[in-house]
Amino acid sequence: MSARGVLYVHSAPAALCPHVEWAVAGVVGVPVKLDWGAQPAAPGNHRAELNWQGAPGTSGAIASALNGWQRLRFEVTEEATPGCDGVRYSYTPTLGIFTAVTSASGEVLVPEARLRNAMERAAAQEADLAQELDRLTGRVWDEELEPFRYAGDGAPVRWLHAAG
């Protein structure tokens, strides 16, 4: 079974660009050469997109390989496959990593147990329900990444198929 997804590197300093390529190549098992372009939302930084195809869970492996690089902003998506939910990973230096299950249209899906916990915390006045829902849906990650997403409109896209 094969999964498909996209790696969006929203901003990376020039010095990190080859390291991103090496890290992704280490996950997918084939050489990776991204088409880097200027990132207008962060002068001096670069952006790139990579459509990938590989085993289910590849998005998590890519996110793990890039997680914690303090000057990198990225998102990795993976479409749902039989037996596996879709997923999105978002990373910013200030917020760290956010992971969410996604629908076929890319919307964040929040599991019932997490919703119930948010409601219980709000009822016990331990948390504000609106803030908890924003946290569960990754709103602050979306707000921070949105300027970088728009800056990438019209960027070239490349497909990559993982080995073996």
PDB file of C-alpha atoms in Angstrom:
ATOM      1  CA  MET A   1       0.000   0.000   0.000  1.00  0.00           C
ATOM      2  CA  SER A   2       1.207   3.475  -0.833  1.00  0.00           C
ATOM      3  CA  ALA A   3       0.465   6.871   0.689  1.00  0.00           C
ATOM      4  CA  ARG A   4       0.835  10.312  -0.858  1.00  0.00           C
ATOM      5  CA  GLY A   5       1.504  13.672   0.651  1.00  0.00           C
ATOM      6  CA  VAL A   6       3.270  16.987   0.412  1.00  0.00           C
ATOM      7  CA  LEU A   7       6.185  18.526   2.271  1.00  0.00           C
ATOM      8  CA  TYR A   8       5.956  22.306   2.408  1.00  0.00           C
ATOM      9  CA  VAL A   9       9.155  23.936   3.610  1.00  0.00           C
ATOM     10  CA  HIS A  10       7.809  27.410   4.265  1.00  0.00           C
ATOM     11  CA  SER A  11      11.089  28.990   5.318  1.00  0.00           C
ATOM     12  CA  ALA A  12      14.647  27.794   5.669  1.00  0.00           C
ATOM     13  CA  PRO A  13      17.921  29.699   5.795  1.00  0.00           C
ATOM     14  CA  ALA A  14      20.193  28.886   2.850  1.00  0.00           C
ATOM     15  CA  ALA A  15      22.567  26.952   5.101  1.00  0.00           C
ATOM     16  CA  LEU A  16      19.787  24.546   6.116  1.00  0.00           C
ATOM     17  CA  CYS A  17      18.484  23.807   2.600  1.00  0.00           C
ATOM     18  CA  PRO A  18      20.900  20.946   1.798  1.00  0.00           C
ATOM     19  CA  HIS A  19      20.348  19.492   5.267  1.00  0.00           C
ATOM     20  CA  VAL A  20      16.584  19.403   4.658  1.00  0.00           C
ATOM     21  CA  GLU A  21      17.195  17.535   1.396  1.00  0.00           C
ATOM     22  CA  TRP A  22      19.504  15.033   3.119  1.00  0.00           C
ATOM     23  CA  ALA A  23      17.057  14.466   5.981  1.00  0.00           C
ATOM     24  CA  VAL A  24      14.146  13.818   3.614  1.00  0.00           C
ATOM     25  CA  ALA A  25      16.310  11.559   1.433  1.00  0.00           C
ATOM     26  CA  GLY A  26      17.175   9.564   4.539  1.00  0.00           C
ATOM     27  CA  VAL A  27      13.465   8.958   5.143  1.00  0.00           C
ATOM     28  CA  VAL A  28      12.333   8.171   1.599  1.00  0.00           C
ATOM     29  CA  GLY A  29      15.433   6.279   0.538  1.00  0.00           C
ATOM     30  CA  VAL A  30      16.111   8.160  -2.705  1.00  0.00           C
ATOM     31  CA  PRO A  31      18.105  11.336  -3.409  1.00  0.00           C
ATOM     32  CA  VAL A  32      16.098  14.533  -2.982  1.00  0.00           C
ATOM     33  CA  LYS A  33      16.790  17.798  -4.796  1.00  0.00           C
ATOM     34  CA  LEU A  34      14.263  20.528  -4.022  1.00  0.00           C
ATOM     35  CA  ASP A  35      13.619  23.584  -6.185  1.00  0.00           C
ATOM     36  CA  TRP A  36      14.315  26.301  -3.639  1.00  0.00           C
ATOM     37  CA  GLY A  37      12.871  29.749  -4.176  1.00  0.00           C
ATOM     38  CA  ALA A  38      13.002  32.980  -2.230  1.00  0.00           C
ATOM     39  CA  GLN A  39      10.538  33.321   0.651  1.00  0.00           C
ATOM     40  CA  PRO A  40       9.160  36.878   0.457  1.00  0.00           C
ATOM     41  CA  ALA A  41       7.612  36.571   3.928  1.00  0.00           C
ATOM     42  CA  ALA A  42      11.078  36.049   5.440  1.00  0.00           C
ATOM     43  CA  PRO A  43      13.802  37.823   3.440  1.00  0.00           C
ATOM     44  CA  GLY A  44      16.985  35.765   3.244  1.00  0.00           C
ATOM     45  CA  ASN A  45      15.053  32.505   3.618  1.00  0.00           C
ATOM     46  CA  HIS A  46      13.994  29.960   1.023  1.00  0.00           C
ATOM     47  CA  ARG A  47      10.918  27.828   0.417  1.00  0.00           C
ATOM     48  CA  ALA A  48      10.206  24.595  -1.445  1.00  0.00           C
ATOM     49  CA  GLU A  49       7.461  22.010  -1.958  1.00  0.00           C
ATOM     50  CA  LEU A  50       7.775  18.305  -2.545  1.00  0.00           C
ATOM     51  CA  ASN A  51       4.979  15.919  -3.446  1.00  0.00           C
ATOM     52  CA  TRP A  52       5.932  12.481  -2.195  1.00  0.00           C
ATOM     53  CA  GLN A  53       4.651   8.928  -2.413  1.00  0.00           C
ATOM     54  CA  GLY A  54       5.731   6.211   0.010  1.00  0.00           C
ATOM     55  CA  ALA A  55       4.643   3.892   2.782  1.00  0.00           C
ATOM     56  CA  PRO A  56       1.900   5.007   5.166  1.00  0.00           C
ATOM     57  CA  GLY A  57       3.560   6.922   7.989  1.00  0.00           C
ATOM     58  CA  THR A  58       6.127   8.610   5.769  1.00  0.00           C
ATOM     59  CA  SER A  59       4.795  12.027   6.785  1.00  0.00           C
ATOM     60  CA  GLY A  60       5.516  11.294  10.444  1.00  0.00           C
ATOM     61  CA  ALA A  61       9.031  10.125   9.617  1.00  0.00           C
ATOM     62  CA  ILE A  62       9.697  13.296   7.597  1.00  0.00           C
ATOM     63  CA  ALA A  63       8.301  15.490  10.395  1.00  0.00           C
ATOM     64  CA  SER A  64      10.462  13.653  12.941  1.00  0.00           C
ATOM     65  CA  ALA A  65      13.564  14.128  10.792  1.00  0.00           C
ATOM     66  CA  LEU A  66      12.944  17.891  10.582  1.00  0.00           C
ATOM     67  CA  ASN A  67      11.444  18.476  14.047  1.00  0.00           C
ATOM     68  CA  GLY A  68      13.392  20.810  16.257  1.00  0.00           C
ATOM     69  CA  TRP A  69      15.381  22.644  13.597  1.00  0.00           C
ATOM     70  CA  GLN A  70      15.014  26.041  15.186  1.00  0.00           C
ATOM     71  CA  ARG A  71      15.167  28.149  12.036  1.00  0.00           C
ATOM     72  CA  LEU A  72      12.838  26.054   9.877  1.00  0.00           C
ATOM     73  CA  ARG A  73       9.092  26.337   9.246  1.00  0.00           C
ATOM     74  CA  PHE A  74       7.378  23.411   7.572  1.00  0.00           C
ATOM     75  CA  GLU A  75       4.248  21.344   7.123  1.00  0.00           C
ATOM     76  CA  VAL A  76       3.954  17.730   6.039  1.00  0.00           C
ATOM     77  CA  THR A  77       0.656  16.227   4.938  1.00  0.00           C
ATOM     78  CA  GLU A  78      -0.353  12.660   4.219  1.00  0.00           C
ATOM     79  CA  GLU A  79      -3.583  11.625   2.537  1.00  0.00           C
ATOM     80  CA  ALA A  80      -5.707   8.923   4.135  1.00  0.00           C
ATOM     81  CA  THR A  81      -5.190   5.352   2.949  1.00  0.00           C
ATOM     82  CA  PRO A  82      -7.225   2.241   3.781  1.00  0.00           C
ATOM     83  CA  GLY A  83      -6.744   1.707   7.511  1.00  0.00           C
ATOM     84  CA  CYS A  84      -4.860   4.992   8.062  1.00  0.00           C
ATOM     85  CA  ASP A  85      -6.239   8.466   8.694  1.00  0.00           C
ATOM     86  CA  GLY A  86      -4.924  11.497   6.898  1.00  0.00           C
ATOM     87  CA  VAL A  87      -2.506  13.578   8.943  1.00  0.00           C
ATOM     88  CA  ARG A  88      -0.850  16.982   8.992  1.00  0.00           C
ATOM     89  CA  TYR A  89       2.255  18.051  10.883  1.00  0.00           C
ATOM     90  CA  SER A  90       3.032  21.750  11.294  1.00  0.00           C
ATOM     91  CA  TYR A  91       6.235  23.154  12.783  1.00  0.00           C
ATOM     92  CA  THR A  92       7.397  26.632  13.702  1.00  0.00           C
ATOM     93  CA  PRO A  93      10.439  27.592  15.763  1.00  0.00           C
ATOM     94  CA  THR A  94       8.329  29.420  18.350  1.00  0.00           C
ATOM     95  CA  LEU A  95       5.531  26.850  18.711  1.00  0.00           C
ATOM     96  CA  GLY A  96       7.210  23.521  18.018  1.00  0.00           C
ATOM     97  CA  ILE A  97       5.252  20.726  16.372  1.00  0.00           C
ATOM     98  CA  PHE A  98       1.499  20.281  15.951  1.00  0.00           C
ATOM     99  CA  THR A  99      -0.041  17.038  14.721  1.00  0.00           C
ATOM    100  CA  ALA A 100      -3.619  16.515  13.604  1.00  0.00           C
ATOM    101  CA  VAL A 101      -5.766  13.894  11.945  1.00  0.00           C
ATOM    102  CA  THR A 102      -7.274  15.348   8.763  1.00  0.00           C
ATOM    103  CA  SER A 103     -10.322  14.770   6.587  1.00  0.00           C
ATOM    104  CA  ALA A 104     -10.244  14.137   2.840  1.00  0.00           C
ATOM    105  CA  SER A 105     -10.535  17.911   2.313  1.00  0.00           C
ATOM    106  CA  GLY A 106      -7.655  18.653   4.699  1.00  0.00           C
ATOM    107  CA  GLU A 107      -9.713  19.854   7.652  1.00  0.00           C
ATOM    108  CA  VAL A 108      -8.463  19.049  11.150  1.00  0.00           C
ATOM    109  CA  LEU A 109     -10.506  16.346  12.894  1.00  0.00           C
ATOM    110  CA  VAL A 110     -10.471  16.325  16.687  1.00  0.00           C
ATOM    111  CA  PRO A 111     -11.029  12.933  18.374  1.00  0.00           C
ATOM    112  CA  GLU A 112     -14.033  12.620  20.675  1.00  0.00           C
ATOM    113  CA  ALA A 113     -11.954  11.951  23.802  1.00  0.00           C
ATOM    114  CA  ARG A 114      -9.976  15.158  23.285  1.00  0.00           C
ATOM    115  CA  LEU A 115     -13.187  17.161  22.812  1.00  0.00           C
ATOM    116  CA  ARG A 116     -14.694  15.659  25.963  1.00  0.00           C
ATOM    117  CA  ASN A 117     -11.542  16.498  27.923  1.00  0.00           C
ATOM    118  CA  ALA A 118     -11.647  20.107  26.685  1.00  0.00           C
ATOM    119  CA  MET A 119     -15.312  20.377  27.712  1.00  0.00           C
ATOM    120  CA  GLU A 120     -14.580  18.902  31.156  1.00  0.00           C
ATOM    121  CA  ARG A 121     -11.665  21.283  31.707  1.00  0.00           C
ATOM    122  CA  ALA A 122     -13.855  24.222  30.690  1.00  0.00           C
ATOM    123  CA  ALA A 123     -16.707  23.071  32.966  1.00  0.00           C
ATOM    124  CA  ALA A 124     -14.256  22.821  35.875  1.00  0.00           C
ATOM    125  CA  GLN A 125     -13.024  26.325  34.943  1.00  0.00           C
ATOM    126  CA  GLU A 126      -9.508  24.988  34.378  1.00  0.00           C
ATOM    127  CA  ALA A 127      -9.519  26.267  30.804  1.00  0.00           C
ATOM    128  CA  ASP A 128     -11.446  28.460  28.387  1.00  0.00           C
ATOM    129  CA  LEU A 129     -13.337  26.265  25.906  1.00  0.00           C
ATOM    130  CA  ALA A 130     -12.645  28.525  22.921  1.00  0.00           C
ATOM    131  CA  GLN A 131      -8.914  28.530  23.686  1.00  0.00           C
ATOM    132  CA  GLU A 132      -8.912  24.755  24.131  1.00  0.00           C
ATOM    133  CA  LEU A 133     -10.654  24.278  20.780  1.00  0.00           C
ATOM    134  CA  ASP A 134      -8.166  26.621  19.126  1.00  0.00           C
ATOM    135  CA  ARG A 135      -5.337  24.540  20.609  1.00  0.00           C
ATOM    136  CA  LEU A 136      -6.912  21.267  19.437  1.00  0.00           C
ATOM    137  CA  THR A 137      -7.340  22.564  15.898  1.00  0.00           C
ATOM    138  CA  GLY A 138      -3.880  24.145  15.665  1.00  0.00           C
ATOM    139  CA  ARG A 139      -5.135  27.668  15.178  1.00  0.00           C
ATOM    140  CA  VAL A 140      -1.963  29.394  16.401  1.00  0.00           C
ATOM    141  CA  TRP A 141       0.165  27.289  14.009  1.00  0.00           C
ATOM    142  CA  ASP A 142      -2.138  28.245  11.139  1.00  0.00           C
ATOM    143  CA  GLU A 143      -1.944  31.919  12.089  1.00  0.00           C
ATOM    144  CA  GLU A 144       1.850  31.860  12.218  1.00  0.00           C
ATOM    145  CA  LEU A 145       2.250  29.895   8.973  1.00  0.00           C
ATOM    146  CA  GLU A 146      -0.402  31.681   6.898  1.00  0.00           C
ATOM    147  CA  PRO A 147       1.868  34.508   5.641  1.00  0.00           C
ATOM    148  CA  PHE A 148       4.413  31.895   4.535  1.00  0.00           C
ATOM    149  CA  ARG A 149       1.747  29.841   2.744  1.00  0.00           C
ATOM    150  CA  TYR A 150       0.536  32.802   0.696  1.00  0.00           C
ATOM    151  CA  ALA A 151       4.073  33.771  -0.193  1.00  0.00           C
ATOM    152  CA  GLY A 152       4.406  30.381  -1.894  1.00  0.00           C
ATOM    153  CA  ASP A 153       1.514  30.730  -4.354  1.00  0.00           C
ATOM    154  CA  GLY A 154       2.666  29.764  -7.827  1.00  0.00           C
ATOM    155  CA  ALA A 155       5.840  28.009  -6.634  1.00  0.00           C
ATOM    156  CA  PRO A 156       7.037  25.008  -8.656  1.00  0.00           C
ATOM    157  CA  VAL A 157       6.048  21.573  -7.372  1.00  0.00           C
ATOM    158  CA  ARG A 158       8.032  18.341  -7.816  1.00  0.00           C
ATOM    159  CA  TRP A 159       6.900  14.717  -7.320  1.00  0.00           C
ATOM    160  CA  LEU A 160       9.047  12.182  -5.491  1.00  0.00           C
ATOM    161  CA  HIS A 161       8.427   8.425  -5.240  1.00  0.00           C
ATOM    162  CA  ALA A 162      10.090   6.620  -2.349  1.00  0.00           C
ATOM    163  CA  ALA A 163      12.264   3.595  -3.017  1.00  0.00           C
ATOM    164  CA  GLY A 164      11.277   0.043  -2.093  1.00  0.00           C
TER     165      GLY A 164
END
